[in-house]
Amino acid sequence: PPVRKSQKLGDKVNALQQLVSPFGK
């Protein structure tokens, strides 16, 4: 289902945000 795909995408975005978090601050 598309929901699973969205979850995977969210996971990727989450990891990216965690990586960019220190730079954003």
PDB file of N, CA and C in Angstrom:
ATOM      1  N   PRO A   1       0.833  -1.222   0.000  1.00  0.00           N
ATOM      2  CA  PRO A   1       0.000   0.000   0.000  1.00  0.00           C
ATOM      3  C   PRO A   1       0.861   1.264   0.000  1.00  0.00           C
ATOM      4  N   PRO A   2       0.302   2.362  -0.467  1.00  0.00           N
ATOM      5  CA  PRO A   2       1.036   3.648  -0.533  1.00  0.00           C
ATOM      6  C   PRO A   2       1.429   4.133   0.854  1.00  0.00           C
ATOM      7  N   VAL A   3       0.681   3.715   1.847  1.00  0.00           N
ATOM      8  CA  VAL A   3       0.979   4.173   3.215  1.00  0.00           C
ATOM      9  C   VAL A   3       2.377   3.710   3.617  1.00  0.00           C
ATOM     10  N   ARG A   4       2.695   2.487   3.255  1.00  0.00           N
ATOM     11  CA  ARG A   4       4.013   1.942   3.613  1.00  0.00           C
ATOM     12  C   ARG A   4       5.109   2.767   2.924  1.00  0.00           C
ATOM     13  N   LYS A   5       4.838   3.114   1.673  1.00  0.00           N
ATOM     14  CA  LYS A   5       5.811   3.921   0.923  1.00  0.00           C
ATOM     15  C   LYS A   5       6.008   5.267   1.629  1.00  0.00           C
ATOM     16  N   SER A   6       4.899   5.839   2.060  1.00  0.00           N
ATOM     17  CA  SER A   6       4.970   7.138   2.740  1.00  0.00           C
ATOM     18  C   SER A   6       5.778   6.999   4.023  1.00  0.00           C
ATOM     19  N   GLN A   7       5.580   5.879   4.709  1.00  0.00           N
ATOM     20  CA  GLN A   7       6.304   5.659   5.965  1.00  0.00           C
ATOM     21  C   GLN A   7       7.800   5.585   5.692  1.00  0.00           C
ATOM     22  N   LYS A   8       8.154   4.893   4.614  1.00  0.00           N
ATOM     23  CA  LYS A   8       9.579   4.761   4.263  1.00  0.00           C
ATOM     24  C   LYS A   8      10.150   6.140   3.956  1.00  0.00           C
ATOM     25  N   LEU A   9       9.385   6.920   3.220  1.00  0.00           N
ATOM     26  CA  LEU A   9       9.837   8.261   2.855  1.00  0.00           C
ATOM     27  C   LEU A   9      10.022   9.098   4.122  1.00  0.00           C
ATOM     28  N   GLY A  10       9.063   8.987   5.021  1.00  0.00           N
ATOM     29  CA  GLY A  10       9.146   9.738   6.281  1.00  0.00           C
ATOM     30  C   GLY A  10      10.387   9.336   7.059  1.00  0.00           C
ATOM     31  N   ASP A  11      10.695   8.060   7.020  1.00  0.00           N
ATOM     32  CA  ASP A  11      11.882   7.584   7.743  1.00  0.00           C
ATOM     33  C   ASP A  11      13.134   8.240   7.155  1.00  0.00           C
ATOM     34  N   LYS A  12      13.171   8.302   5.837  1.00  0.00           N
ATOM     35  CA  LYS A  12      14.335   8.922   5.167  1.00  0.00           C
ATOM     36  C   LYS A  12      14.416  10.397   5.548  1.00  0.00           C
ATOM     37  N   VAL A  13      13.282  11.064   5.514  1.00  0.00           N
ATOM     38  CA  VAL A  13      13.256  12.496   5.853  1.00  0.00           C
ATOM     39  C   VAL A  13      13.690  12.689   7.302  1.00  0.00           C
ATOM     40  N   ASN A  14      13.236  11.780   8.166  1.00  0.00           N
ATOM     41  CA  ASN A  14      13.598  11.883   9.584  1.00  0.00           C
ATOM     42  C   ASN A  14      15.106  11.785   9.746  1.00  0.00           C
ATOM     43  N   ALA A  15      15.704  10.818   9.083  1.00  0.00           N
ATOM     44  CA  ALA A  15      17.160  10.630   9.183  1.00  0.00           C
ATOM     45  C   ALA A  15      17.875  11.862   8.630  1.00  0.00           C
ATOM     46  N   LEU A  16      17.362  12.379   7.531  1.00  0.00           N
ATOM     47  CA  LEU A  16      17.985  13.565   6.924  1.00  0.00           C
ATOM     48  C   LEU A  16      17.881  14.751   7.879  1.00  0.00           C
ATOM     49  N   GLN A  17      16.710  14.919   8.472  1.00  0.00           N
ATOM     50  CA  GLN A  17      16.505  16.031   9.411  1.00  0.00           C
ATOM     51  C   GLN A  17      17.469  15.911  10.584  1.00  0.00           C
ATOM     52  N   GLN A  18      17.678  14.697  11.055  1.00  0.00           N
ATOM     53  CA  GLN A  18      18.586  14.481  12.187  1.00  0.00           C
ATOM     54  C   GLN A  18      20.003  14.884  11.787  1.00  0.00           C
ATOM     55  N   LEU A  19      20.353  14.609  10.525  1.00  0.00           N
ATOM     56  CA  LEU A  19      21.700  14.949  10.042  1.00  0.00           C
ATOM     57  C   LEU A  19      21.835  16.461   9.872  1.00  0.00           C
ATOM     58  N   VAL A  20      20.770  17.085   9.385  1.00  0.00           N
ATOM     59  CA  VAL A  20      20.821  18.532   9.112  1.00  0.00           C
ATOM     60  C   VAL A  20      20.510  19.340  10.373  1.00  0.00           C
ATOM     61  N   SER A  21      19.938  18.686  11.381  1.00  0.00           N
ATOM     62  CA  SER A  21      19.539  19.399  12.603  1.00  0.00           C
ATOM     63  C   SER A  21      20.662  20.286  13.150  1.00  0.00           C
ATOM     64  N   PRO A  22      21.844  19.746  13.381  1.00  0.00           N
ATOM     65  CA  PRO A  22      22.933  20.555  13.955  1.00  0.00           C
ATOM     66  C   PRO A  22      23.287  21.746  13.066  1.00  0.00           C
ATOM     67  N   PHE A  23      23.206  21.576  11.745  1.00  0.00           N
ATOM     68  CA  PHE A  23      23.545  22.674  10.837  1.00  0.00           C
ATOM     69  C   PHE A  23      22.458  23.748  10.883  1.00  0.00           C
ATOM     70  N   GLY A  24      21.199  23.311  11.017  1.00  0.00           N
ATOM     71  CA  GLY A  24      20.089  24.265  11.057  1.00  0.00           C
ATOM     72  C   GLY A  24      20.221  25.191  12.261  1.00  0.00           C
ATOM     73  N   LYS A  25      20.718  24.641  13.359  1.00  0.00           N
ATOM     74  CA  LYS A  25      20.866  25.457  14.570  1.00  0.00           C
ATOM     75  C   LYS A  25      22.185  26.220  14.477  1.00  0.00           C
TER      76      LYS A  25
END
